[in-house]
Structures are given as C-alpha cells and as structure tokens.
Tab-separated table of C-alpha atoms in Angstrom:
chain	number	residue	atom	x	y	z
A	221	UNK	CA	-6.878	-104.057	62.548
A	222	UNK	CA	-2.853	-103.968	61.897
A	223	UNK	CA	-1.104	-100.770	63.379
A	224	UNK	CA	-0.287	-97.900	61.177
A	225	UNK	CA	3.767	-97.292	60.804
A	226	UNK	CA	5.171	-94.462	62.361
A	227	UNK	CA	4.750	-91.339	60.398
A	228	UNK	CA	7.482	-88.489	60.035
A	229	UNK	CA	6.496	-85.411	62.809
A	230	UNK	CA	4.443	-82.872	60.910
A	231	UNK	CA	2.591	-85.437	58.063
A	232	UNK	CA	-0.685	-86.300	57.098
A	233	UNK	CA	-1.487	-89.975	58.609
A	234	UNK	CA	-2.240	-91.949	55.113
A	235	UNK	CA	-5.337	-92.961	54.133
A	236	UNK	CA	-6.863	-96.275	54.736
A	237	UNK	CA	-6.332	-98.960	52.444
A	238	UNK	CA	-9.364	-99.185	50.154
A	239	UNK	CA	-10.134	-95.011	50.399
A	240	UNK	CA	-9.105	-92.393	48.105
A	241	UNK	CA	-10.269	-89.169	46.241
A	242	UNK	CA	-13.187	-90.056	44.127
A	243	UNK	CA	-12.087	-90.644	40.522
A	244	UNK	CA	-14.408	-89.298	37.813
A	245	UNK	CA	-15.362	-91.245	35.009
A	246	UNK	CA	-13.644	-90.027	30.838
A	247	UNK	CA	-15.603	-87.360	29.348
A	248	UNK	CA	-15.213	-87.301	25.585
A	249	UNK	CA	-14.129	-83.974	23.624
A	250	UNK	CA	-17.201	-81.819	22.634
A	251	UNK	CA	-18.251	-82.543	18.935
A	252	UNK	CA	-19.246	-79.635	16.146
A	253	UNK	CA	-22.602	-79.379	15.123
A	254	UNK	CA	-21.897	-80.538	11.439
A	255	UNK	CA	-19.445	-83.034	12.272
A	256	UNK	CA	-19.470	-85.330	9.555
A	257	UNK	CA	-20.421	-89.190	10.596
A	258	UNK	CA	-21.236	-88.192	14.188
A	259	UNK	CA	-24.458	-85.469	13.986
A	260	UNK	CA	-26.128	-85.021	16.811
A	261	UNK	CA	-29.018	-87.470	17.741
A	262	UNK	CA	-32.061	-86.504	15.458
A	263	UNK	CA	-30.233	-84.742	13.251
A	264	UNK	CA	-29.227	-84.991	9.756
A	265	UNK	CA	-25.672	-84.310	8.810
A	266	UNK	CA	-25.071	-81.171	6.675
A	267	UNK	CA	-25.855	-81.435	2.781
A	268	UNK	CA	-24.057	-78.573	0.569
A	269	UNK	CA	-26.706	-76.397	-1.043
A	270	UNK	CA	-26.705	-75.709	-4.796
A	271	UNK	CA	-25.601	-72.613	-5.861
A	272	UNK	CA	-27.960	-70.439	-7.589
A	273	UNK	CA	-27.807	-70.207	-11.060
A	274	UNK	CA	-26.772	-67.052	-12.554
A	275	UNK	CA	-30.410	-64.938	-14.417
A	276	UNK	CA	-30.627	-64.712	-18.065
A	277	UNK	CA	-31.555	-61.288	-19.284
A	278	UNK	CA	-32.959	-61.344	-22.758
A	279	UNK	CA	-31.973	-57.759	-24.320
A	280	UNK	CA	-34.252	-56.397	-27.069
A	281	UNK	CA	-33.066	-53.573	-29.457
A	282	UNK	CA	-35.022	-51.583	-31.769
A	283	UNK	CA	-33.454	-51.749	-34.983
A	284	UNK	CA	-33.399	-49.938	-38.535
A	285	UNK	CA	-34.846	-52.674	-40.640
A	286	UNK	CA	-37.086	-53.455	-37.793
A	287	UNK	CA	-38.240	-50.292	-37.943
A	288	UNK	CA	-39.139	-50.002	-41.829
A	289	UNK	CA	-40.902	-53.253	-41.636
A	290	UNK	CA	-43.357	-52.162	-39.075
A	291	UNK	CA	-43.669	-48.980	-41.315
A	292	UNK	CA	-44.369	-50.255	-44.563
A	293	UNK	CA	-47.375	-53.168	-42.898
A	294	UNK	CA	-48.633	-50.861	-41.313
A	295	UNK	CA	-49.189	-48.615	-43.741
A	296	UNK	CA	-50.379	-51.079	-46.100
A	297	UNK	CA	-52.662	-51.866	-43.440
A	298	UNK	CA	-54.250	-48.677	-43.238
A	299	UNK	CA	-54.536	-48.436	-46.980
A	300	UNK	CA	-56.416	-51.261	-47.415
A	301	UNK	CA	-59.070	-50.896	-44.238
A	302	UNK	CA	-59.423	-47.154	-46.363
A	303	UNK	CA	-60.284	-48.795	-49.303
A	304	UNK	CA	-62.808	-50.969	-47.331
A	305	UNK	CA	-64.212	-48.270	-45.689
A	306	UNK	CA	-64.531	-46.582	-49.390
A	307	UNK	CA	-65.847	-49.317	-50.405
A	308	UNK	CA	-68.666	-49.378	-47.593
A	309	UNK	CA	-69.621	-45.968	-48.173
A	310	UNK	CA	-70.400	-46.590	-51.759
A	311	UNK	CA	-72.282	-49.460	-50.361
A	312	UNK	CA	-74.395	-46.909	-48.194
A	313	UNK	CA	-74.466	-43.886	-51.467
A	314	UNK	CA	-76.379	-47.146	-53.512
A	315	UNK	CA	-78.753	-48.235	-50.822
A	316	UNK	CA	-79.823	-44.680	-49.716
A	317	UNK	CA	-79.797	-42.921	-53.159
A	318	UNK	CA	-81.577	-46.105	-54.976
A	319	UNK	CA	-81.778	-45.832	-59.046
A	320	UNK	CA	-80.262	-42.153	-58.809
A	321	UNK	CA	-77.115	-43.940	-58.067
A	322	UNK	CA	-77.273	-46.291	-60.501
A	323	UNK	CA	-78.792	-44.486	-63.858
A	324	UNK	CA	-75.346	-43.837	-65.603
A	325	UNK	CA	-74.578	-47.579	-65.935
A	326	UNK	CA	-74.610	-48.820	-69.336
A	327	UNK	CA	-77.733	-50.880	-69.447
A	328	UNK	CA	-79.706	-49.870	-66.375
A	329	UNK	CA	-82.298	-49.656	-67.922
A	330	UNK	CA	-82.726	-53.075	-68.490
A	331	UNK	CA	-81.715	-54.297	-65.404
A	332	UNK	CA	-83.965	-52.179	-63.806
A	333	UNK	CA	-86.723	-53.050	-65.828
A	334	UNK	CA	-86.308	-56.766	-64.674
A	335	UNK	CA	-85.376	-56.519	-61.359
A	336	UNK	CA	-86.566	-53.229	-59.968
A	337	UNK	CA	-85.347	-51.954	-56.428
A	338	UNK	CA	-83.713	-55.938	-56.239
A	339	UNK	CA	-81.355	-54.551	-58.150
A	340	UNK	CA	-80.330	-51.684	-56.426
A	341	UNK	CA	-79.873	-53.771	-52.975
A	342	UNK	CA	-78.111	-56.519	-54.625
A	343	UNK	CA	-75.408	-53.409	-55.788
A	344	UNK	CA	-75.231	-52.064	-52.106
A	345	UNK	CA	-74.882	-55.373	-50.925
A	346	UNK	CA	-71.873	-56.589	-52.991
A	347	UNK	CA	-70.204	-53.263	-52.047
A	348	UNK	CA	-70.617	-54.647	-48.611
A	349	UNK	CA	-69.314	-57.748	-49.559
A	350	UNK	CA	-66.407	-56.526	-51.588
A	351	UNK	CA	-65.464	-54.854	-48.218
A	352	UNK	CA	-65.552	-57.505	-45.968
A	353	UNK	CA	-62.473	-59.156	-46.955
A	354	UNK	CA	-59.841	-56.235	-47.127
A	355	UNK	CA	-60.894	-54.983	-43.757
A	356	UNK	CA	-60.084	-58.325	-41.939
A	357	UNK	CA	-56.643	-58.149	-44.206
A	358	UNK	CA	-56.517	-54.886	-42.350
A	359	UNK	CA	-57.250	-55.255	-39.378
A	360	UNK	CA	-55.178	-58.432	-39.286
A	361	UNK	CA	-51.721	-56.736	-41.076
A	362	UNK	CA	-52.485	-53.704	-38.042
A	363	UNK	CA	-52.359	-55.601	-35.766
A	364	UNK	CA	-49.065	-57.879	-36.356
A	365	UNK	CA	-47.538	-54.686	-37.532
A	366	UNK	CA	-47.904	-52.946	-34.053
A	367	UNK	CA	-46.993	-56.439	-32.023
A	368	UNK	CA	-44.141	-57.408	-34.035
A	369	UNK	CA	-42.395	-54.358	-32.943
A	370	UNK	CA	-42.467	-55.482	-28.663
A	371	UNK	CA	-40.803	-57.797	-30.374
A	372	UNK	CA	-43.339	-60.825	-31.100
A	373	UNK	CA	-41.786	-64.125	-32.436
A	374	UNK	CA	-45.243	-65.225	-32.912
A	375	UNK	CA	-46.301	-61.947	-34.803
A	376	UNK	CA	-43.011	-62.524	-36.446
A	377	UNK	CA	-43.454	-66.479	-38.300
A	378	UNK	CA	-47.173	-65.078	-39.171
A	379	UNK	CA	-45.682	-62.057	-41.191
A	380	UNK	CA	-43.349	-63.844	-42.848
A	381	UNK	CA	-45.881	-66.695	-43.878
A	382	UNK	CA	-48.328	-64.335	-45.037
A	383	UNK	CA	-45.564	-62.222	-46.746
A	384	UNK	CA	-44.013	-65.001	-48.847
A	385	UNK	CA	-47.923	-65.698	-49.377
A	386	UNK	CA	-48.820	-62.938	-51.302
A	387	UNK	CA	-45.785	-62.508	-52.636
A	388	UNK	CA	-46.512	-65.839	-54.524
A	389	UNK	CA	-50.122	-64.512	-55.623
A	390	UNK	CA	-48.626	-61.162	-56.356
A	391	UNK	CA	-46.267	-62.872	-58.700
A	392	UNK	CA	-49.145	-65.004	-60.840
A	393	UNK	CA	-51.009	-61.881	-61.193
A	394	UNK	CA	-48.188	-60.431	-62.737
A	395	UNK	CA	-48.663	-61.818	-66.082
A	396	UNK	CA	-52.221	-60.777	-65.670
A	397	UNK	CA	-52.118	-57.344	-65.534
A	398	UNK	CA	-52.432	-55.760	-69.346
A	399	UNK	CA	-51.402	-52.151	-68.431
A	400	UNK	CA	-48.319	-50.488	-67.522
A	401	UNK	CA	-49.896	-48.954	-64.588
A	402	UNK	CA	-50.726	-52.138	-62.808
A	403	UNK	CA	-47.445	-53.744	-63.968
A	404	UNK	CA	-45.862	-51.130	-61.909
A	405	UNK	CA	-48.186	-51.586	-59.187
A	406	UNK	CA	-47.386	-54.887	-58.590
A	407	UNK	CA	-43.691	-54.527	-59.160
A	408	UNK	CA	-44.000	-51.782	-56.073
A	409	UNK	CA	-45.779	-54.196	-53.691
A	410	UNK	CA	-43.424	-57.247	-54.348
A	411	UNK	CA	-40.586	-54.903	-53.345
A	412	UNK	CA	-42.122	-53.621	-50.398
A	413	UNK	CA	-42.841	-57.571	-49.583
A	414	UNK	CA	-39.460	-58.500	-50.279
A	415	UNK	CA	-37.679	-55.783	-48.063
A	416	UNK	CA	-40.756	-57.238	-44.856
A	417	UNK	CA	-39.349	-60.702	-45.416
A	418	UNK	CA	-35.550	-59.639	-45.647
A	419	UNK	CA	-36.501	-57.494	-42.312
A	420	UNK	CA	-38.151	-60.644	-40.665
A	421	UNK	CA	-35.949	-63.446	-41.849
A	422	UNK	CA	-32.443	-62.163	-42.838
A	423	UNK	CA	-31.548	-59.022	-41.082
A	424	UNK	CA	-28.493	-60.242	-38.632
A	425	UNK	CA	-29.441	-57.313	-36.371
A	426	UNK	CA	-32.817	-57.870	-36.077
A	427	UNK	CA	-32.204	-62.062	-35.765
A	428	UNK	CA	-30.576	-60.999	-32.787
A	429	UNK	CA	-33.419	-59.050	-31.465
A	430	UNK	CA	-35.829	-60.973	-31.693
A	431	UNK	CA	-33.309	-64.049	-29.980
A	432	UNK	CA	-32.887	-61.332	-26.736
A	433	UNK	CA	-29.129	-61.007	-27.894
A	434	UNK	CA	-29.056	-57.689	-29.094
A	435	UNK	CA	-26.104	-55.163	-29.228
C-alpha cells in the first residue's frame, strides 16, 4: 500500500481512494393528482363533467277568455244533464201513474185499447231513453269544462273538436227550424260555440297558457 503525502498540521487525512459519502440515487418531482398523461397507477385521468342544464318552468295564467269558456260549457253542461234528469222524472210520473198519465193524449184511447199497460211502459221507457243521451253530453261537457281550466291540452283539442262539431249540426238545423223562437235559439248557441272555439284556438293570451309561456 503506497504512503499517504504529507498533510498540512491541523487537516483531515483524505479518504481512501475508492471511499466516499454515499451518493443517493435522482428522485423525480412529485406529480398532481390530475396530471394530465401521467395519472397515478390505477387511475383514470380527470374527465370535465357536464354542466347541468338550466330547469324549464312552464308558467300557467288564468286568463279572461279562459275564464268565459269554462263558464259558458259548463253551464251548458248543467243545462242539459237538467233536462235529462227532467226528462227521467217524466219517465218515472208515466210508469208509476200508468193511464192517469197518459189520458189527455189525443188518441189514447185507441192506443190503449190495443196495447193496454204495453203502452204505458213503452212511454216511460222512451223517456228513459230520450235521457240517456244528453246526460252522457253532460256529463262529458262537465267534465272537460272543469279540466280544461288546470289547464288540459288534452281537454283542450277535445273541446274544440266537439265545438266545431256541433257547430256544423247546429248550422244544418238552422234551416230546419220553422219558428222564430228556435231560429233564435240556435243563433244563441252558435255564438256561445263560436266565442268556446275563439277561447280555445285563437285567444293569444290563452295560446300562451296553455304553451306554459304565460305573462
């Protein structure tokens, strides 16, 4: 083993060849969590979320033609289940009275002669009969009045189908009618019809209202 040099008084002798203060190895910068192209092991990198989409509110307004609508099918609805019910209880005066009920029509006599208490059902039962058929009109124009008003698109289309409907009938049963009285009758109801459909169809307000856009 060669001799070490001579070393200044007060110094460190140097170290060995081949010895020296352990080196240690490069450590590489810590990484973010959601560091794009170099995620941790097992984990996907970060995806943007949507954003949420903003709510749509429909708004619903009452409005004034709306309003008369519901009012005048309604109405008509309750007049005609009253005239069924009338027409019912003269269905029940014939069947529980019998001839009584019967004795002032011009030739009774005869038909009572021929038929006997056949007769007298047969009048109760058309009364029934007569009946049936207004009171489902009724009970039908009550109802889409009340649910048009929430407001109903589907109540809505069947009002104005059955409006422009009858409207149509009303109008050939115009020339029909021989007396001033029913002339003016029918003249009433195609007006209240008309105003229904102008509520349901052309109102801009009410359009709007039944869209959810109201203001």
């Amino acid at each position: 083993m060669a001799a070490l040099p001579p070393q200044p008084p007060g110094s460190m002798p140097p170290e060995p060849p081949g010895f020296g203060p352990p080196v240690s190895p490069p450590v590489a910068p810590p990484q973010g969590p959601y560091s794009p192209g170099n995620a941790y092991a097992g984990q996907m990198p970060y995806a943007p979320q949507a954003m949420p989409q903003p709510v749509v509110v429909k708004v619903h307004k009452r409005t004034f033609w709306l309003t008369i609508a519901q009012i005048i099918i309604i109405v008509k609805a309750i007049l005609v289940i009253l005239l069924a019910a009338a027409s019912v209880a003269i269905g029940v005066y014939i069947l529980s009275a019998g001839h009584a009920a019967l004795h002032n029509i011009p030739g009774y006599d005869n038909y009572a002669t021929q038929f006997g208490n056949s007769f007298v059902n047969a009048a109760g039962a058309l009364f029934f009969a007569v009946a049936i058929v207004p009171l489902i009109i009724g009970i039908v124009d009550l109802i889409l009045g009340i649910t048009v008003g929430r407001p109903s698109n589907v109540a809505r289309w069947i009002i104005v189908v059955l409006d422009i409907l009858s409207i149509l009938l009303a109008l050939t049963d115009f020339g029909r009618v021989n007396s001033s009285t029913g002339d003016l009758i029918v003249v009433i109801y195609i007006v209240l019809q008309a105003l229904v459909l102008y509520a349901m169809l052309l109102d801009p307000a009410t359009r709007r209202n039944f869209a959810g856009r109201a203001t």
